[in-house]
Amino acid sequence: MYHPKAHILLKELLSDLPVKLREDQDFILRLTANFPELYSRFQVLYGQRDDIDFQLTTLVNMLAVSYEGRSEKLRETDLSRTRDEGWHLSEKIAGMTLYLDRFCDNLKSFISKIDYLCELGVNLVHLMPLMKGPEEKNDGGYAVSDYQKIDPRYGTNAELKNVISGLHKKDMYLMMDLVVNHTSDQHKWAKEARKGNKQYQDYYYLFEDRIVPDLFERSLPEIFPENSPENFTYSKEMDRWVMTVFNDYQWDLNYANPEVLIKMIRMLLTQANWGVDIFRLDAVAFLWKQLGTSSQNLPEAHIVLQLFKLCTQIVAPGVALLAEAIVSPDEIVKYFGGSKTHNDECDIAYNATLMALLWDAIATHNAKVLNEGMRSMPPKPAGSTWINYVRCHDDIGLGYEDEAIHNAGYTPYSHRRFIVDFFTGQFEGSFAEGMPFMFNPKNGDARISGSLASLAGLEVSLKTGVKANVKKAVNRIILLHSVVISFGGIPMLYYGDEIATLNDYTFLDDPKRSDDNRWIHRPRIDWEVNSKRKERGTPQHTVFTALKRMLKVRSESPEWADHNNCKILDVENEHLFCFERKSQTDITFVIANFKDRPQRVHKDWLVACLHVGVYWDKYTDKPIQLDEGWLTLDPYQFVWLVNKVKRI
Ligand code: OTU
């Protein structure tokens, strides 16, 4: 929409650009197209400032410099992805998240592991935070002290660019974190603030006394109640209280200050020019703070992200943004933006709802809450997609709605308690092995730490040596992966899970890690153990082989590209989770059995979904045998059904 003031300012800015840029049609078109939106969002956040035109000029000049620094090759990638705007929706993308130093030491040694990922069928790598941070207080890389320098423990900027070039040569993608909500207290901005530099003190939330912090505390939750209770930390050097929503050494950035926004967008674009394809924007729900609220999911936080997106589109339109917002289902979809027809904020979001509901189904042996929760998920706009995952480097939080629990016939509070107890060894007879994460005595809240395999029962069953239980645990593991790989979105494996890695208890003896039990599921990979993936009959081989097969089938299923074509179906069996994946020409009917007993689906359902024909399981590549008109699934079995003779 025409915006007179924006038009006048843009005209000035364009005339001040270097001639070469003024003649660059792509940059000028994108800047001109996005500037009115950028201007109006800037007005909402910073309109009350008298230097708004100066700040906007600083922003546009930064965009110009960032674009000038973008290589021809990356600009070509931008253009091809602009034409194929659904590149991140493709059925051919499958990812793995890994800590370099626990998977293979460093960037240099990672090069030799790229083939291993290709062997499995992974073509998107999420390298856990690599930027410079303190040796000790670094929260696994989420306390950054330099956004432009790779931490020497992983290597150098040059070695990262070498890895990126190696990945791109194999048509693979790289995802990296941008820790946008906070910096380490060892970042130069924090150091300057401690020296009394007012400019940098304004980058954070500082208070001379406890009046405002105490008012904030009335409505702010605690993220790390055991290690860093509450949300403010006293700095002796400044005689100030600093807002620290996460660990006390992670200082929250103040996006009410446009300098912070411009600087952080600059950090993103600098790394984008290294060749990063997707940015995992960390803790985005917390970007804007407001008294009397939880300071999560606020409208201004979304505007900040829309400004990130508008600027990324201008300079590096081939780069996608992933929202890490582990919040309620209704709130998560808002991170795709306010439009119903297209995503104007983040391109991708973590499907934390599906993840938590899958674990609910494993604990309850039924899909009641899973079905209720997934059916009530709000729709997402076209062009957006999920990261679907079973486990990641973090804890499991039960972020789904009470309503889904209630509609499934359970009482929310006691059900949540059961799920946590089940996975943390506090429920008699549970097969799971995990730990409660950040128990909060004030409200009884706790999340769950533990590796996929240990939470699914493999650790206990291997200890007891009961072969039937080992088989059940392996089947649970494969079942969980099967849903994540066939559901709409990008499947993101977590390193070690491809070989059913168990909990790693060595963190308990490491003083730098023993106070954060998420390290139980951040193992150092033993490549000797990994080599068992080639030994038939081992859990490593069974899981690795199943995953390889699943990822191959996925990559050959065009109907699994995510065009909002994933419909939850009710086959009237509370133990089964069913959905269809449909395109113009093909349809797959997915059924997952969460019960440790056989479950049946009547043929009528198959006909309703797949019409009459020859039913085939794409996973086993075998025909489906019906028994007197019933399809029977074994305990923890899944099927990916297609009609072999009739395309729709
Ligand atoms: C994110 O955490 C990261 O994934 C964590 O590894 C970091 O510790 C944290 O931010 C601070 O950077 O939902 O949106 O429950 O799982 O805080 C923030 C603890 C997040 C983390 C949770 C998560």
Short mmCIF file of N, CA and C in Angstrom, two decimals, residues 329-465:
data_model
loop_
_atom_site.label_atom_id
_atom_site.label_comp_id
_atom_site.label_asym_id
_atom_site.label_seq_id
_atom_site.Cartn_x
_atom_site.Cartn_y
_atom_site.Cartn_z
N PRO A 329 0.03 -24.56 21.20
CA PRO A 329 -0.26 -24.73 19.77
C PRO A 329 -0.83 -23.47 19.12
N ASP A 330 -1.75 -22.80 19.84
CA ASP A 330 -2.37 -21.59 19.26
C ASP A 330 -1.32 -20.52 19.01
N GLU A 331 -0.33 -20.46 19.88
CA GLU A 331 0.70 -19.41 19.76
C GLU A 331 1.76 -19.78 18.73
N ILE A 332 2.07 -21.08 18.63
CA ILE A 332 3.17 -21.47 17.71
C ILE A 332 2.84 -21.04 16.28
N VAL A 333 1.61 -21.26 15.83
CA VAL A 333 1.29 -20.97 14.42
C VAL A 333 1.40 -19.47 14.13
N LYS A 334 1.31 -18.64 15.18
CA LYS A 334 1.40 -17.19 14.94
C LYS A 334 2.81 -16.78 14.50
N TYR A 335 3.77 -17.68 14.70
CA TYR A 335 5.15 -17.33 14.30
C TYR A 335 5.36 -17.48 12.79
N PHE A 336 4.29 -17.96 12.10
CA PHE A 336 4.36 -17.93 10.63
C PHE A 336 3.87 -16.58 10.11
N GLY A 337 3.35 -15.74 11.01
CA GLY A 337 2.90 -14.40 10.62
C GLY A 337 1.40 -14.25 10.71
N GLY A 338 0.94 -13.03 10.49
CA GLY A 338 -0.47 -12.74 10.68
C GLY A 338 -1.35 -13.05 9.48
N SER A 339 -0.70 -13.35 8.34
CA SER A 339 -1.51 -13.56 7.14
C SER A 339 -2.03 -15.00 7.11
N LYS A 340 -3.24 -15.16 6.59
CA LYS A 340 -3.77 -16.53 6.46
C LYS A 340 -3.28 -17.17 5.17
N THR A 341 -2.88 -16.32 4.22
CA THR A 341 -2.58 -16.87 2.88
C THR A 341 -1.09 -17.12 2.66
N HIS A 342 -0.22 -16.41 3.39
CA HIS A 342 1.21 -16.67 3.17
C HIS A 342 1.96 -16.31 4.45
N ASN A 343 3.19 -16.86 4.58
CA ASN A 343 3.91 -16.59 5.83
C ASN A 343 4.73 -15.32 5.68
N ASP A 344 4.44 -14.32 6.51
CA ASP A 344 5.21 -13.06 6.40
C ASP A 344 6.06 -12.86 7.65
N GLU A 345 6.32 -13.95 8.34
CA GLU A 345 7.19 -13.86 9.53
C GLU A 345 8.23 -14.96 9.40
N CYS A 346 8.07 -16.06 10.13
CA CYS A 346 9.03 -17.15 9.95
C CYS A 346 8.50 -18.16 8.93
N ASP A 347 9.44 -18.81 8.25
CA ASP A 347 9.06 -19.79 7.22
C ASP A 347 8.77 -21.15 7.84
N ILE A 348 9.47 -21.38 8.96
CA ILE A 348 9.43 -22.71 9.58
C ILE A 348 9.27 -22.51 11.09
N ALA A 349 8.64 -23.50 11.75
CA ALA A 349 8.55 -23.47 13.22
C ALA A 349 8.68 -24.90 13.73
N TYR A 350 9.19 -25.02 14.95
CA TYR A 350 9.28 -26.36 15.56
C TYR A 350 7.87 -26.84 15.90
N ASN A 351 7.56 -28.06 15.50
CA ASN A 351 6.25 -28.62 15.83
C ASN A 351 6.33 -29.27 17.21
N ALA A 352 6.49 -28.40 18.21
CA ALA A 352 6.65 -28.89 19.59
C ALA A 352 5.38 -29.58 20.07
N THR A 353 4.26 -29.22 19.49
CA THR A 353 2.99 -29.85 19.88
C THR A 353 2.97 -31.32 19.48
N LEU A 354 3.31 -31.60 18.23
CA LEU A 354 3.34 -33.01 17.78
C LEU A 354 4.35 -33.80 18.60
N MET A 355 5.52 -33.21 18.82
CA MET A 355 6.57 -33.90 19.58
C MET A 355 6.06 -34.34 20.95
N ALA A 356 5.48 -33.39 21.69
CA ALA A 356 5.02 -33.72 23.06
C ALA A 356 3.88 -34.72 23.03
N LEU A 357 2.99 -34.58 22.05
CA LEU A 357 1.84 -35.49 21.97
C LEU A 357 2.27 -36.91 21.61
N LEU A 358 3.34 -37.03 20.83
CA LEU A 358 3.85 -38.38 20.51
C LEU A 358 4.32 -39.07 21.78
N TRP A 359 4.99 -38.32 22.64
CA TRP A 359 5.46 -38.91 23.90
C TRP A 359 4.28 -39.23 24.82
N ASP A 360 3.22 -38.42 24.75
CA ASP A 360 2.01 -38.72 25.52
C ASP A 360 1.45 -40.07 25.07
N ALA A 361 1.46 -40.31 23.77
CA ALA A 361 0.90 -41.56 23.23
C ALA A 361 1.75 -42.75 23.64
N ILE A 362 3.07 -42.54 23.73
CA ILE A 362 3.96 -43.64 24.15
C ILE A 362 3.68 -44.00 25.61
N ALA A 363 3.45 -43.00 26.43
CA ALA A 363 3.22 -43.26 27.87
C ALA A 363 1.84 -43.88 28.10
N THR A 364 0.86 -43.43 27.35
CA THR A 364 -0.52 -43.89 27.60
C THR A 364 -0.90 -45.11 26.76
N HIS A 365 -0.02 -45.48 25.79
CA HIS A 365 -0.31 -46.61 24.87
C HIS A 365 -1.55 -46.33 24.03
N ASN A 366 -1.97 -45.07 23.97
CA ASN A 366 -3.10 -44.76 23.08
C ASN A 366 -2.88 -43.40 22.44
N ALA A 367 -3.68 -43.11 21.44
CA ALA A 367 -3.49 -41.86 20.68
C ALA A 367 -4.62 -40.88 20.98
N LYS A 368 -5.24 -41.01 22.13
CA LYS A 368 -6.40 -40.15 22.43
C LYS A 368 -6.00 -38.68 22.51
N VAL A 369 -5.03 -38.37 23.36
CA VAL A 369 -4.62 -36.97 23.49
C VAL A 369 -3.93 -36.51 22.21
N LEU A 370 -3.15 -37.40 21.61
CA LEU A 370 -2.46 -37.11 20.34
C LEU A 370 -3.48 -36.71 19.28
N ASN A 371 -4.54 -37.48 19.13
CA ASN A 371 -5.56 -37.14 18.14
C ASN A 371 -6.29 -35.85 18.50
N GLU A 372 -6.67 -35.72 19.77
CA GLU A 372 -7.37 -34.48 20.18
C GLU A 372 -6.48 -33.26 19.92
N GLY A 373 -5.21 -33.38 20.32
CA GLY A 373 -4.30 -32.24 20.19
C GLY A 373 -4.02 -31.88 18.75
N MET A 374 -3.82 -32.88 17.92
CA MET A 374 -3.46 -32.59 16.53
C MET A 374 -4.67 -32.13 15.73
N ARG A 375 -5.84 -32.62 16.10
CA ARG A 375 -7.03 -32.16 15.39
C ARG A 375 -7.35 -30.71 15.71
N SER A 376 -6.95 -30.28 16.90
CA SER A 376 -7.31 -28.90 17.26
C SER A 376 -6.17 -27.91 16.94
N MET A 377 -5.13 -28.40 16.26
CA MET A 377 -4.05 -27.48 15.85
C MET A 377 -4.61 -26.47 14.85
N PRO A 378 -4.38 -25.16 15.08
CA PRO A 378 -4.85 -24.18 14.09
C PRO A 378 -4.12 -24.39 12.76
N PRO A 379 -4.75 -24.02 11.65
CA PRO A 379 -4.09 -24.17 10.34
C PRO A 379 -2.90 -23.22 10.22
N LYS A 380 -1.95 -23.57 9.35
CA LYS A 380 -0.81 -22.68 9.13
C LYS A 380 -0.89 -22.16 7.70
N PRO A 381 -0.29 -20.99 7.44
CA PRO A 381 -0.42 -20.40 6.11
C PRO A 381 0.39 -21.17 5.06
N ALA A 382 -0.03 -21.04 3.82
CA ALA A 382 0.71 -21.66 2.71
C ALA A 382 2.13 -21.09 2.71
N GLY A 383 3.08 -21.93 2.30
CA GLY A 383 4.47 -21.46 2.23
C GLY A 383 5.21 -21.65 3.52
N SER A 384 4.49 -22.03 4.58
CA SER A 384 5.18 -22.27 5.85
C SER A 384 5.25 -23.77 6.09
N THR A 385 6.16 -24.19 6.96
CA THR A 385 6.26 -25.62 7.25
C THR A 385 6.80 -25.86 8.65
N TRP A 386 6.73 -27.11 9.05
CA TRP A 386 7.16 -27.50 10.40
C TRP A 386 8.55 -28.14 10.34
N ILE A 387 9.24 -28.02 11.49
CA ILE A 387 10.29 -28.98 11.78
C ILE A 387 9.60 -30.02 12.65
N ASN A 388 9.48 -31.23 12.17
CA ASN A 388 8.89 -32.30 12.98
C ASN A 388 10.00 -33.12 13.60
N TYR A 389 9.90 -33.34 14.91
CA TYR A 389 11.01 -34.01 15.60
C TYR A 389 10.50 -34.83 16.76
N VAL A 390 11.25 -35.84 17.10
CA VAL A 390 10.91 -36.67 18.26
C VAL A 390 11.69 -36.18 19.47
N ARG A 391 12.99 -35.92 19.25
CA ARG A 391 13.82 -35.41 20.33
C ARG A 391 14.74 -34.34 19.76
N CYS A 392 15.26 -33.48 20.68
CA CYS A 392 16.26 -32.49 20.30
C CYS A 392 17.20 -32.35 21.48
N HIS A 393 17.99 -31.27 21.50
CA HIS A 393 18.99 -31.10 22.57
C HIS A 393 18.36 -30.62 23.87
N ASP A 394 17.08 -30.25 23.76
CA ASP A 394 16.42 -29.69 24.94
C ASP A 394 15.57 -30.73 25.66
N ASP A 395 14.96 -30.28 26.72
CA ASP A 395 14.01 -31.08 27.50
C ASP A 395 12.70 -31.23 26.73
N ILE A 396 11.86 -32.10 27.19
CA ILE A 396 10.50 -32.24 26.63
C ILE A 396 9.56 -31.48 27.55
N GLY A 397 8.87 -30.49 27.00
CA GLY A 397 7.86 -29.76 27.76
C GLY A 397 6.50 -30.16 27.22
N LEU A 398 5.52 -30.33 28.11
CA LEU A 398 4.19 -30.80 27.68
C LEU A 398 3.34 -29.57 27.34
N GLY A 399 3.66 -28.96 26.19
CA GLY A 399 3.06 -27.66 25.87
C GLY A 399 1.68 -27.72 25.25
N TYR A 400 1.10 -28.95 25.14
CA TYR A 400 -0.23 -28.99 24.50
C TYR A 400 -1.31 -28.55 25.49
N GLU A 401 -2.49 -28.25 24.92
CA GLU A 401 -3.55 -27.62 25.72
C GLU A 401 -4.21 -28.60 26.70
N ASP A 402 -4.65 -28.09 27.82
CA ASP A 402 -5.44 -28.87 28.79
C ASP A 402 -6.69 -29.43 28.12
N GLU A 403 -7.24 -28.66 27.18
CA GLU A 403 -8.51 -29.06 26.53
C GLU A 403 -8.34 -30.41 25.83
N ALA A 404 -7.19 -30.59 25.19
CA ALA A 404 -6.94 -31.87 24.48
C ALA A 404 -6.90 -33.01 25.48
N ILE A 405 -6.33 -32.77 26.64
CA ILE A 405 -6.25 -33.80 27.69
C ILE A 405 -7.65 -34.09 28.22
N HIS A 406 -8.37 -33.02 28.46
CA HIS A 406 -9.74 -33.17 29.00
C HIS A 406 -10.63 -33.92 28.01
N ASN A 407 -10.56 -33.52 26.73
CA ASN A 407 -11.40 -34.17 25.71
C ASN A 407 -11.04 -35.65 25.51
N ALA A 408 -9.81 -35.96 25.92
CA ALA A 408 -9.40 -37.37 25.80
C ALA A 408 -9.86 -38.17 27.01
N GLY A 409 -10.47 -37.45 27.97
CA GLY A 409 -11.02 -38.16 29.13
C GLY A 409 -10.11 -38.19 30.34
N TYR A 410 -9.05 -37.37 30.30
CA TYR A 410 -8.14 -37.33 31.45
C TYR A 410 -8.30 -35.99 32.19
N THR A 411 -7.77 -35.94 33.42
CA THR A 411 -7.75 -34.68 34.17
C THR A 411 -6.39 -34.02 33.94
N PRO A 412 -6.37 -32.83 33.39
CA PRO A 412 -5.10 -32.20 32.97
C PRO A 412 -3.98 -32.27 33.99
N TYR A 413 -4.20 -31.76 35.21
CA TYR A 413 -3.07 -31.69 36.14
C TYR A 413 -2.50 -33.08 36.43
N SER A 414 -3.41 -34.02 36.76
CA SER A 414 -2.89 -35.36 37.14
C SER A 414 -2.32 -36.08 35.92
N HIS A 415 -2.88 -35.79 34.74
CA HIS A 415 -2.34 -36.43 33.53
C HIS A 415 -0.93 -35.94 33.26
N ARG A 416 -0.72 -34.66 33.39
CA ARG A 416 0.63 -34.12 33.16
C ARG A 416 1.62 -34.70 34.18
N ARG A 417 1.15 -34.81 35.41
CA ARG A 417 2.01 -35.38 36.44
C ARG A 417 2.38 -36.80 36.07
N PHE A 418 1.34 -37.55 35.56
CA PHE A 418 1.59 -38.95 35.16
C PHE A 418 2.65 -39.01 34.07
N ILE A 419 2.50 -38.16 33.05
CA ILE A 419 3.44 -38.22 31.92
C ILE A 419 4.87 -37.95 32.41
N VAL A 420 5.04 -36.92 33.24
CA VAL A 420 6.38 -36.62 33.75
C VAL A 420 6.89 -37.78 34.60
N ASP A 421 6.04 -38.27 35.48
CA ASP A 421 6.47 -39.41 36.34
C ASP A 421 6.82 -40.61 35.49
N PHE A 422 6.03 -40.85 34.43
CA PHE A 422 6.26 -42.03 33.58
C PHE A 422 7.66 -41.99 32.96
N PHE A 423 8.06 -40.81 32.50
CA PHE A 423 9.33 -40.73 31.77
C PHE A 423 10.53 -40.46 32.67
N THR A 424 10.24 -40.21 33.96
CA THR A 424 11.39 -39.89 34.83
C THR A 424 11.57 -40.95 35.92
N GLY A 425 11.06 -42.17 35.59
CA GLY A 425 11.28 -43.31 36.49
C GLY A 425 10.54 -43.21 37.80
N GLN A 426 9.51 -42.34 37.86
CA GLN A 426 8.76 -42.22 39.12
C GLN A 426 7.39 -42.86 39.03
N PHE A 427 7.21 -43.72 37.97
CA PHE A 427 5.92 -44.40 37.84
C PHE A 427 6.20 -45.90 37.79
N GLU A 428 5.67 -46.59 38.74
CA GLU A 428 5.90 -48.03 38.87
C GLU A 428 5.61 -48.76 37.56
N GLY A 429 6.59 -49.53 37.10
CA GLY A 429 6.33 -50.33 35.90
C GLY A 429 6.62 -49.64 34.59
N SER A 430 7.04 -48.37 34.68
CA SER A 430 7.36 -47.68 33.42
C SER A 430 8.60 -48.27 32.78
N PHE A 431 8.61 -48.32 31.45
CA PHE A 431 9.77 -48.84 30.73
C PHE A 431 10.77 -47.69 30.43
N ALA A 432 10.39 -46.46 30.80
CA ALA A 432 11.21 -45.30 30.41
C ALA A 432 12.31 -45.02 31.41
N GLU A 433 13.39 -44.44 30.90
CA GLU A 433 14.50 -44.02 31.76
C GLU A 433 14.83 -42.57 31.41
N GLY A 434 14.47 -41.64 32.31
CA GLY A 434 14.72 -40.22 32.05
C GLY A 434 14.90 -39.49 33.36
N MET A 435 15.02 -38.15 33.31
CA MET A 435 15.18 -37.35 34.52
C MET A 435 14.25 -36.14 34.48
N PRO A 436 13.73 -35.71 35.63
CA PRO A 436 12.93 -34.48 35.65
C PRO A 436 13.86 -33.29 35.45
N PHE A 437 13.47 -32.36 34.58
CA PHE A 437 14.29 -31.18 34.28
C PHE A 437 13.64 -29.96 34.89
N MET A 438 14.42 -29.24 35.72
CA MET A 438 14.00 -27.96 36.28
C MET A 438 12.66 -28.08 37.04
N PHE A 439 12.61 -29.00 37.99
CA PHE A 439 11.40 -29.10 38.84
C PHE A 439 11.20 -27.76 39.56
N ASN A 440 9.97 -27.24 39.49
CA ASN A 440 9.69 -25.96 40.16
C ASN A 440 8.76 -26.21 41.34
N PRO A 441 9.27 -26.15 42.56
CA PRO A 441 8.45 -26.47 43.73
C PRO A 441 7.27 -25.51 43.88
N LYS A 442 7.38 -24.31 43.26
CA LYS A 442 6.30 -23.33 43.42
C LYS A 442 5.02 -23.79 42.72
N ASN A 443 5.19 -24.55 41.61
CA ASN A 443 3.97 -24.95 40.88
C ASN A 443 3.97 -26.43 40.48
N GLY A 444 5.01 -27.15 40.93
CA GLY A 444 5.05 -28.59 40.62
C GLY A 444 5.43 -28.89 39.18
N ASP A 445 5.75 -27.81 38.42
CA ASP A 445 6.09 -28.00 37.00
C ASP A 445 7.44 -28.69 36.86
N ALA A 446 7.54 -29.56 35.87
CA ALA A 446 8.85 -30.14 35.53
C ALA A 446 8.79 -30.54 34.06
N ARG A 447 9.97 -30.52 33.41
CA ARG A 447 10.01 -31.04 32.06
C ARG A 447 10.81 -32.33 32.10
N ILE A 448 11.15 -32.90 30.94
CA ILE A 448 11.72 -34.24 30.92
C ILE A 448 13.03 -34.24 30.13
N SER A 449 14.08 -34.80 30.71
CA SER A 449 15.34 -35.02 29.97
C SER A 449 15.53 -36.51 29.77
N GLY A 450 16.14 -36.86 28.64
CA GLY A 450 16.41 -38.27 28.37
C GLY A 450 16.52 -38.49 26.87
N SER A 451 17.27 -39.50 26.48
CA SER A 451 17.43 -39.77 25.04
C SER A 451 16.19 -40.50 24.53
N LEU A 452 15.95 -40.39 23.24
CA LEU A 452 14.80 -41.06 22.63
C LEU A 452 14.79 -42.54 23.00
N ALA A 453 15.91 -43.22 22.79
CA ALA A 453 15.93 -44.67 23.01
C ALA A 453 15.66 -45.02 24.47
N SER A 454 16.22 -44.24 25.39
CA SER A 454 16.03 -44.55 26.82
C SER A 454 14.61 -44.24 27.26
N LEU A 455 14.04 -43.17 26.74
CA LEU A 455 12.66 -42.84 27.10
C LEU A 455 11.69 -43.86 26.49
N ALA A 456 12.09 -44.48 25.37
CA ALA A 456 11.22 -45.45 24.70
C ALA A 456 11.39 -46.87 25.25
N GLY A 457 12.30 -47.02 26.24
CA GLY A 457 12.38 -48.31 26.94
C GLY A 457 13.55 -49.18 26.56
N LEU A 458 14.43 -48.71 25.67
CA LEU A 458 15.53 -49.58 25.25
C LEU A 458 16.54 -49.77 26.37
N GLU A 459 16.79 -48.72 27.15
CA GLU A 459 17.80 -48.83 28.22
C GLU A 459 17.38 -49.86 29.26
N VAL A 460 16.13 -49.76 29.71
CA VAL A 460 15.64 -50.71 30.73
C VAL A 460 15.62 -52.12 30.16
N SER A 461 15.14 -52.27 28.92
CA SER A 461 15.01 -53.63 28.36
C SER A 461 16.37 -54.28 28.12
N LEU A 462 17.37 -53.49 27.75
CA LEU A 462 18.72 -54.07 27.57
C LEU A 462 19.29 -54.48 28.93
N LYS A 463 18.96 -53.70 29.97
CA LYS A 463 19.45 -54.02 31.32
C LYS A 463 18.82 -55.35 31.78
N THR A 464 17.52 -55.48 31.54
CA THR A 464 16.82 -56.70 32.03
C THR A 464 17.09 -57.88 31.10
N GLY A 465 17.49 -57.56 29.83
CA GLY A 465 17.84 -58.65 28.91
C GLY A 465 16.64 -59.41 28.38
#
